[in-house]
């Protein structure tokens, strides 16, 4: 079975083609073909990069900012030219899409129908950047491959088992009736990491209490019990919770009231301030990229040091909150750009939990661990670094739904 995965971001589009058999493999499969389009480097230019399992590569600049044109070209590289992997697009059995917001409507991956598309469109109210892009991807594929089933895999679904105590905001009850509640995000990554952690530890997932720290440009935590997220730091939007690259995370809402009363701030300016000019970038004035924060600290930059200190303080506090929800912990898991690569962040975070017998193996932490347990042998809690594989998780979800 050939499964095409589309994973759309606000300024990038990733895609992979997997081939799966009748039995779902435990281990990750490498894709036959993978492609990425990046719109961030030059205005109006889409940079396309493609590689295949056979080692063929292609790089192209497309002079267009139309997503449709770029995605169509990307899919063409699957069946034409030097990265050709299949004879024609009809060889694809199923297409899986990452869809950011499934609201209260979707608790699991779902076969896309006109009704499902309508709901994804309605939920754009809650995810104005992402859901329209996800829908556009679905429609582009629908035009090119009208007879191939498509599946939506939601970033919110893994958090759909949160209890009302965890998902209802203590505002007026009407908020809840209007869908203003906590949803949580990064669910596909948290779900993949939980399953991979069980494999690495050789344990059954339902027996484990886990905290997954997804620390990329966006950052969130999930507390996982019985194989589901029972608490998480992101909420109604991906702005709640931890300090992030350029997002503030949680702040006193009174600050917003103060700013609105004292100045001529509009909703757009506030959005820009909180989503694009806060977090590591806002505090340091250097960058939202943890590597550049690290370099600035080495050069004695005090604001970069403060940014890192706040990041760690809030991360520790967030983990503390997840611990209380779980009532214990078998493994703490680090993933995504910062979680996978920053030994400094991992060790600073873990230091705070020494009181409960959590101990890092300093050597292992330093040596670029991938899918490895980096806790000391006598640690009371395991500490894992896992390379997140969202596209593979989407392919697995498609396989499961299709094979049912
Ligand atoms: P996204 O959330 O966009 O998927 P990633 O998971 O790729 O992002 O994470 C991006 C972030 O990872 C970068 O902004 C950078 O701060 C961080 N990062 C990547 N490599 C390193 C590294 N070697 N050391 C520290 N931080 C890193």
Coordinates of C-alpha atoms and ligand atoms in Angstrom, one line a residue:
X1 CA 0.0 0.0 0.0
X2 CA 1.4 3.4 -1.0
X3 CA 0.6 6.2 1.4
X4 CA 1.4 9.8 0.5
X5 CA 1.6 12.2 3.5
X6 CA 1.2 15.9 3.3
X7 CA 2.3 18.0 6.3
X8 CA 1.6 21.7 5.7
X9 CA 3.1 24.5 7.8
X10 CA 2.5 28.3 7.4
X11 CA 5.6 28.7 5.3
X12 CA 6.6 25.2 4.4
X13 CA 5.1 22.0 2.9
X14 CA 6.6 18.6 3.6
X15 CA 5.6 15.4 1.9
X16 CA 6.6 11.8 2.0
X17 CA 5.6 8.6 0.2
X18 CA 5.7 5.4 2.2
X19 CA 5.1 1.8 1.2
X20 CA 3.5 -0.4 3.7
X21 CA 2.5 -4.1 3.6
X22 CA -0.3 -6.0 5.2
X23 CA 1.4 -6.0 8.6
X24 CA 2.2 -2.7 10.2
X25 CA 5.9 -2.7 11.1
X26 CA 6.8 -1.9 14.7
X27 CA 9.8 0.1 13.4
X28 CA 9.9 3.2 11.4
X29 CA 10.1 2.8 7.7
X30 CA 12.1 5.1 5.5
X31 CA 10.1 6.9 2.9
X32 CA 10.5 6.0 -0.8
X33 CA 10.4 9.7 -1.7
X34 CA 10.4 12.9 0.4
X35 CA 10.0 16.5 -0.6
X36 CA 9.9 19.9 1.0
X37 CA 8.8 23.3 -0.2
X38 CA 10.1 26.4 1.6
X39 CA 8.7 29.8 1.1
X40 CA 10.8 31.6 3.8
X41 CA 14.0 32.4 2.0
X42 CA 13.1 34.7 -0.8
X43 CA 9.9 36.7 -1.4
X44 CA 7.7 35.0 -4.1
X45 CA 10.0 32.1 -4.5
X46 CA 9.3 28.5 -3.5
X47 CA 12.4 26.4 -2.9
X48 CA 11.7 22.7 -3.7
X49 CA 14.0 19.9 -2.4
X50 CA 13.3 16.3 -3.2
X51 CA 15.2 13.1 -2.4
X52 CA 14.4 9.4 -2.9
X53 CA 15.4 6.3 -1.1
X54 CA 17.6 5.4 -4.0
X55 CA 19.6 8.5 -3.4
X56 CA 18.4 10.7 -6.2
X57 CA 18.1 14.4 -5.4
X58 CA 16.5 17.5 -7.0
X59 CA 16.6 21.1 -6.0
X60 CA 14.5 23.7 -7.8
X61 CA 13.5 27.3 -7.3
X62 CA 9.9 28.0 -8.4
X63 CA 9.2 31.6 -9.3
X64 CA 5.7 31.6 -7.8
X65 CA 4.1 32.1 -4.5
X66 CA 1.0 30.0 -5.5
X67 CA 0.8 27.0 -3.1
X68 CA -1.2 25.2 -5.7
X69 CA 1.5 25.5 -8.4
X70 CA 4.3 24.5 -6.0
X71 CA 2.4 21.5 -4.6
X72 CA 1.5 20.3 -8.1
X73 CA 5.1 20.6 -9.2
X74 CA 6.2 18.8 -6.0
X75 CA 3.9 15.9 -6.8
X76 CA 5.0 15.8 -10.4
X77 CA 8.6 14.9 -9.2
X78 CA 7.1 11.6 -7.9
X79 CA 6.4 10.3 -11.3
X80 CA 8.6 12.3 -13.7
X81 CA 12.2 13.2 -14.0
X82 CA 15.2 12.0 -12.0
X83 CA 13.4 11.5 -8.7
X84 CA 10.6 9.4 -10.3
X85 CA 9.5 6.8 -7.8
X86 CA 6.2 5.6 -9.2
X87 CA 4.9 5.2 -12.8
X88 CA 1.9 7.5 -12.3
X89 CA 0.0 9.1 -9.4
X90 CA -2.7 6.4 -9.6
X91 CA -0.2 4.1 -7.8
X92 CA -1.0 6.0 -4.6
X93 CA -3.6 4.2 -2.5
X94 CA -4.2 6.8 0.2
X95 CA -3.3 10.3 1.1
X96 CA -2.9 11.5 4.7
X97 CA -3.0 15.1 5.8
X98 CA -1.9 16.7 9.0
X99 CA -4.8 18.9 10.1
X100 CA -4.0 21.3 12.9
X101 CA -7.4 21.8 14.5
X102 CA -10.1 19.1 14.8
X103 CA -12.0 21.0 17.5
X104 CA -14.5 19.0 19.6
X105 CA -15.6 17.2 16.4
X106 CA -12.8 14.8 15.9
X107 CA -11.2 12.6 18.5
X108 CA -9.4 10.4 15.9
X109 CA -8.2 10.3 12.3
X110 CA -11.0 10.6 9.9
X111 CA -11.8 9.8 6.2
X112 CA -12.3 13.1 4.4
X113 CA -15.8 13.7 3.0
X114 CA -17.5 17.0 2.0
X115 CA -18.9 17.2 5.6
X116 CA -15.4 16.8 7.1
X117 CA -14.1 19.5 4.8
X118 CA -16.9 21.8 5.9
X119 CA -16.0 21.2 9.5
X120 CA -12.3 21.8 8.9
X121 CA -13.3 25.1 7.2
X122 CA -15.5 26.1 10.1
X123 CA -12.7 25.4 12.6
X124 CA -10.5 27.9 10.7
X125 CA -12.1 30.3 13.1
X126 CA -9.9 28.7 15.8
X127 CA -6.8 28.1 13.6
X128 CA -6.9 30.9 11.0
X129 CA -3.4 30.2 9.6
X130 CA -3.3 26.5 9.6
X131 CA -6.7 25.0 8.8
X132 CA -7.2 27.0 5.5
X133 CA -3.7 25.7 4.4
X134 CA -4.6 22.1 5.3
X135 CA -7.9 22.4 3.4
X136 CA -6.1 23.9 0.4
X137 CA -3.8 20.8 0.4
X138 CA -6.8 18.5 0.6
X139 CA -8.4 20.2 -2.4
X140 CA -5.3 20.3 -4.5
X141 CA -4.9 16.5 -4.1
X142 CA -8.6 16.0 -4.7
X143 CA -8.2 17.8 -8.1
X144 CA -5.2 15.7 -9.1
X145 CA -6.4 12.4 -7.6
X146 CA -10.2 12.5 -7.4
X147 CA -10.6 8.8 -6.7
X148 CA -8.0 8.4 -3.9
X149 CA -9.3 8.4 -0.3
X150 CA -7.8 11.1 1.9
X151 CA -7.5 11.0 5.6
X152 CA -7.2 13.9 8.1
X153 CA -4.9 13.3 11.1
X154 CA -5.6 15.9 13.7
X155 CA -3.0 17.6 15.9
X156 CA -5.7 18.0 18.6
X157 CA -7.0 14.4 18.6
X158 CA -4.4 12.9 21.0
X159 CA -5.6 15.4 23.6
X160 CA -9.3 14.6 23.1
X161 CA -9.4 12.5 26.4
X162 CA -8.6 15.5 28.6
X163 CA -11.2 15.7 31.4
X164 CA -13.4 18.8 31.8
X165 CA -11.3 19.8 34.8
X166 CA -8.3 20.0 32.5
X167 CA -9.9 21.5 29.4
X168 CA -12.5 24.0 30.7
X169 CA -11.2 27.6 31.3
X170 CA -12.5 29.2 34.5
X171 CA -14.1 32.1 32.6
X172 CA -17.8 32.5 32.0
X173 CA -19.5 29.1 31.3
X174 CA -20.7 30.6 27.9
X175 CA -17.1 30.3 26.7
X176 CA -17.4 26.5 26.8
X177 CA -20.7 26.6 24.9
X178 CA -18.9 28.7 22.2
X179 CA -16.1 26.2 21.9
X180 CA -13.6 28.4 23.9
X181 CA -11.8 25.6 25.8
X182 CA -8.4 24.0 25.9
X183 CA -7.7 21.7 22.9
X184 CA -3.9 21.2 23.0
X185 CA -1.6 20.8 19.9
X186 CA 1.5 18.9 18.7
X187 CA -0.6 15.8 19.3
X188 CA 0.8 13.8 16.4
X189 CA 4.3 14.3 17.8
X190 CA 3.4 13.6 21.4
X191 CA 1.6 10.4 20.3
X192 CA 4.6 9.2 18.2
X193 CA 7.0 9.9 21.1
X194 CA 4.9 8.0 23.6
X195 CA 4.7 4.9 21.4
X196 CA 8.4 5.1 20.6
X197 CA 9.3 5.5 24.3
X198 CA 7.4 2.3 25.1
X199 CA 9.4 0.5 22.4
X200 CA 12.7 1.8 23.7
X201 CA 11.9 0.9 27.3
X202 CA 10.5 -2.5 26.3
X203 CA 7.3 -1.8 28.2
X204 CA 3.6 -1.6 27.3
X205 CA 2.5 1.9 26.6
X206 CA -0.7 1.7 28.8
X207 CA 1.5 0.9 31.8
X208 CA 3.6 4.0 31.5
X209 CA 3.3 7.5 32.9
X210 CA 5.1 9.8 30.6
X211 CA 5.9 13.5 30.1
X212 CA 6.8 14.4 26.5
X213 CA 8.5 17.8 26.0
X214 CA 8.1 18.9 22.4
X215 CA 10.6 21.8 22.2
X216 CA 10.8 23.2 18.7
X217 CA 9.9 26.7 17.5
X218 CA 6.6 26.0 19.2
X219 CA 6.9 24.2 22.6
X220 CA 4.4 22.1 24.5
X221 CA 4.3 19.4 27.1
X222 CA 1.9 16.4 27.4
X223 CA 1.2 14.3 30.4
X224 CA 0.5 10.8 29.1
X225 CA -1.3 8.0 31.0
X226 CA -2.9 4.8 29.6
X227 CA -1.5 5.8 26.2
X228 CA -3.5 9.1 26.0
X229 CA -2.7 12.7 26.8
X230 CA -4.4 13.7 30.1
X231 CA -2.9 17.2 30.4
X232 CA -1.0 19.5 28.1
X233 CA 0.3 23.1 28.2
X234 CA -1.1 24.5 24.9
X235 CA -4.8 25.4 25.1
X236 CA -7.4 27.1 22.9
X237 CA -4.5 28.2 20.6
X238 CA -0.9 27.2 20.4
X239 CA 0.0 30.4 22.3
X240 CA -0.7 29.1 25.8
X241 CA 1.9 27.4 28.0
X242 CA 5.6 27.3 27.7
X243 CA 7.9 30.2 26.5
X244 CA 8.7 29.5 22.8
X245 CA 11.0 30.8 20.1
X246 CA 8.9 33.9 19.3
X247 CA 5.7 33.2 21.2
X248 CA 5.2 34.4 24.7
X249 CA 3.4 31.3 26.1
X250 CA 1.2 32.0 29.1
X251 CA 1.2 35.5 30.5
X252 CA -1.2 37.4 32.9
X253 CA -4.2 38.3 30.7
X254 CA -4.3 41.5 32.8
X255 CA -1.3 42.7 30.7
X256 CA -3.4 42.6 27.6
X257 CA -6.1 44.6 29.3
X258 CA -3.5 47.1 30.5
X259 CA -2.0 47.5 27.0
X260 CA -5.4 47.8 25.3
X261 CA -6.4 50.6 27.8
X262 CA -3.1 52.4 27.6
X263 CA -2.4 52.5 23.9
X264 CA -3.8 52.2 20.5
X265 CA -3.0 48.6 20.1
X266 CA -5.2 46.7 17.7
X267 CA -5.9 42.9 17.7
X268 CA -3.4 42.5 14.8
X269 CA -0.6 44.3 16.7
X270 CA -1.2 42.3 19.8
X271 CA -1.2 39.1 17.7
X272 CA 2.1 40.1 16.1
X273 CA 3.6 41.0 19.5
X274 CA 2.6 37.8 21.2
X275 CA 3.1 35.3 18.4
X276 CA 6.1 36.8 16.5
X277 CA 8.0 39.1 18.8
X278 CA 7.9 37.5 22.2
X279 CA 9.5 34.4 23.7
X280 CA 13.3 33.9 23.2
X281 CA 13.3 36.5 20.4
X282 CA 11.4 39.1 22.4
X283 CA 13.5 38.9 25.5
X284 CA 16.9 38.4 24.0
X285 CA 16.4 40.8 21.0
X286 CA 18.8 38.4 19.3
X287 CA 16.8 35.5 17.8
X288 CA 14.1 32.9 18.5
X289 CA 16.6 30.2 17.6
X290 CA 18.1 28.5 20.6
X291 CA 21.5 28.0 18.8
X292 CA 21.9 31.8 18.4
X293 CA 20.8 32.3 22.0
X294 CA 23.6 29.9 23.1
X295 CA 26.2 31.8 21.0
X296 CA 25.0 35.2 22.3
X297 CA 25.4 33.9 25.9
X298 CA 29.0 32.8 25.2
X299 CA 29.7 36.3 24.1
X300 CA 28.3 37.6 27.4
X301 CA 24.9 38.8 26.2
X302 CA 22.8 39.3 29.4
X303 CA 19.5 39.5 27.7
X304 CA 20.1 36.2 25.9
X305 CA 21.0 34.7 29.3
X306 CA 17.8 36.0 30.8
X307 CA 15.8 34.6 27.9
X308 CA 17.3 31.1 28.6
X309 CA 16.7 31.4 32.3
X310 CA 13.0 32.2 31.8
X311 CA 12.7 29.4 29.2
X312 CA 14.2 26.9 31.7
X313 CA 12.2 28.2 34.7
X314 CA 8.9 27.9 32.8
X315 CA 9.8 24.5 31.4
X316 CA 10.5 23.2 34.9
X317 CA 7.3 24.7 36.2
X318 CA 5.3 23.1 33.3
X319 CA 6.8 19.7 34.0
X320 CA 6.0 20.1 37.7
X321 CA 2.3 20.7 36.7
X322 CA 2.3 17.7 34.4
X323 CA 3.8 15.6 37.2
X324 CA 1.0 16.6 39.6
X325 CA -1.6 15.6 37.0
X326 CA 0.1 12.2 36.4
X327 CA 0.8 11.4 40.1
X328 CA 4.2 9.9 39.2
X329 CA 6.6 9.5 36.3
X330 CA 8.3 6.6 34.5
X331 CA 10.0 8.6 31.8
X332 CA 10.6 12.2 30.8
X333 CA 11.0 12.6 27.0
X334 CA 12.7 15.3 25.0
X335 CA 11.9 15.9 21.3
X336 CA 11.9 18.4 18.4
X337 CA 14.7 20.9 17.5
X338 CA 15.7 22.1 21.0
X339 CA 14.7 18.9 22.9
X340 CA 16.7 16.7 20.5
X341 CA 19.8 18.9 20.2
X342 CA 20.3 21.0 23.3
X343 CA 22.2 19.2 26.0
X344 CA 22.2 22.4 28.0
X345 CA 18.4 22.7 28.1
X346 CA 18.0 19.0 29.0
X347 CA 20.5 19.1 31.8
X348 CA 19.2 22.3 33.3
X349 CA 15.6 20.9 33.2
X350 CA 16.6 17.6 34.8
X351 CA 18.6 19.2 37.5
X352 CA 15.4 20.5 39.1
X353 CA 14.0 16.9 39.5
X354 CA 17.0 15.4 41.2
X355 CA 14.9 15.5 44.5
X356 CA 12.8 12.7 43.1
X357 CA 15.7 10.5 42.1
X358 CA 15.9 11.6 38.4
X359 CA 19.6 11.5 37.4
X360 CA 21.0 12.1 33.9
X361 CA 24.1 10.3 32.5
X362 CA 26.1 13.4 31.7
X363 CA 28.2 11.6 29.0
X364 CA 25.2 10.3 27.2
X365 CA 23.4 13.7 27.4
X366 CA 26.4 15.3 25.6
X367 CA 26.8 12.9 22.8
X368 CA 24.0 13.8 20.4
X369 CA 21.6 11.0 21.6
X370 CA 18.9 9.8 19.2
X371 CA 16.2 7.5 20.4
X372 CA 18.2 6.7 23.5
X373 CA 17.8 6.5 27.3
X374 CA 20.2 9.1 28.7
X375 CA 19.3 8.6 32.4
X376 CA 22.0 7.3 34.8
X377 CA 21.6 3.5 35.5
X378 CA 20.4 4.3 39.1
X379 CA 18.0 7.0 38.1
X380 CA 14.4 6.6 39.5
X381 CA 13.0 8.0 36.2
X382 CA 14.1 7.2 32.7
X383 CA 15.0 10.2 30.4
X384 CA 14.7 9.7 26.7
X385 CA 15.7 11.7 23.7
X386 CA 13.4 10.8 20.7
X387 CA 13.6 12.1 17.2
X388 CA 10.0 13.0 16.4
X389 CA 8.6 11.5 13.2
X390 CA 5.2 13.1 12.6
X391 CA 5.0 12.0 8.9
X392 CA 5.5 8.4 9.9
X393 CA 2.8 8.7 12.6
X394 CA 0.4 10.1 10.0
X395 CA 1.2 7.2 7.6
X396 CA 0.5 4.7 10.4
X397 CA -2.8 6.4 11.2
X398 CA -3.8 6.1 7.5
X399 CA -2.8 2.4 7.4
X400 CA -4.8 1.7 10.6
X401 CA -8.0 3.4 9.2
X402 CA -7.6 1.9 5.8
X403 CA -7.0 -1.6 7.0
X404 CA -10.0 -1.6 9.4
Ligands
LIG1 P1 9.4 23.4 14.3 O1 8.7 23.7 15.6 O2 9.3 24.6 13.4 O3 9.2 22.1 13.7 P2 12.0 22.3 15.0 O4 11.5 21.2 15.8 O5 12.8 22.1 13.8 O6 11.0 23.4 14.7 O7 12.9 23.2 16.0 C1 13.5 24.4 15.6 C2 14.4 24.9 16.7 O8 15.3 23.9 17.2 C3 15.3 26.0 16.2 O9 14.6 27.3 16.3 C4 16.4 25.9 17.2 O10 16.2 26.8 18.3 C5 16.4 24.5 17.7 N1 17.6 23.8 17.4 C6 17.9 23.1 16.3 N2 19.2 22.6 16.4 C7 19.7 23.0 17.6 C8 20.9 22.7 18.3 N3 21.9 22.1 17.7 N4 21.0 23.3 19.5 C9 20.0 24.0 20.1 N5 18.9 24.2 19.5 C10 18.7 23.7 18.3

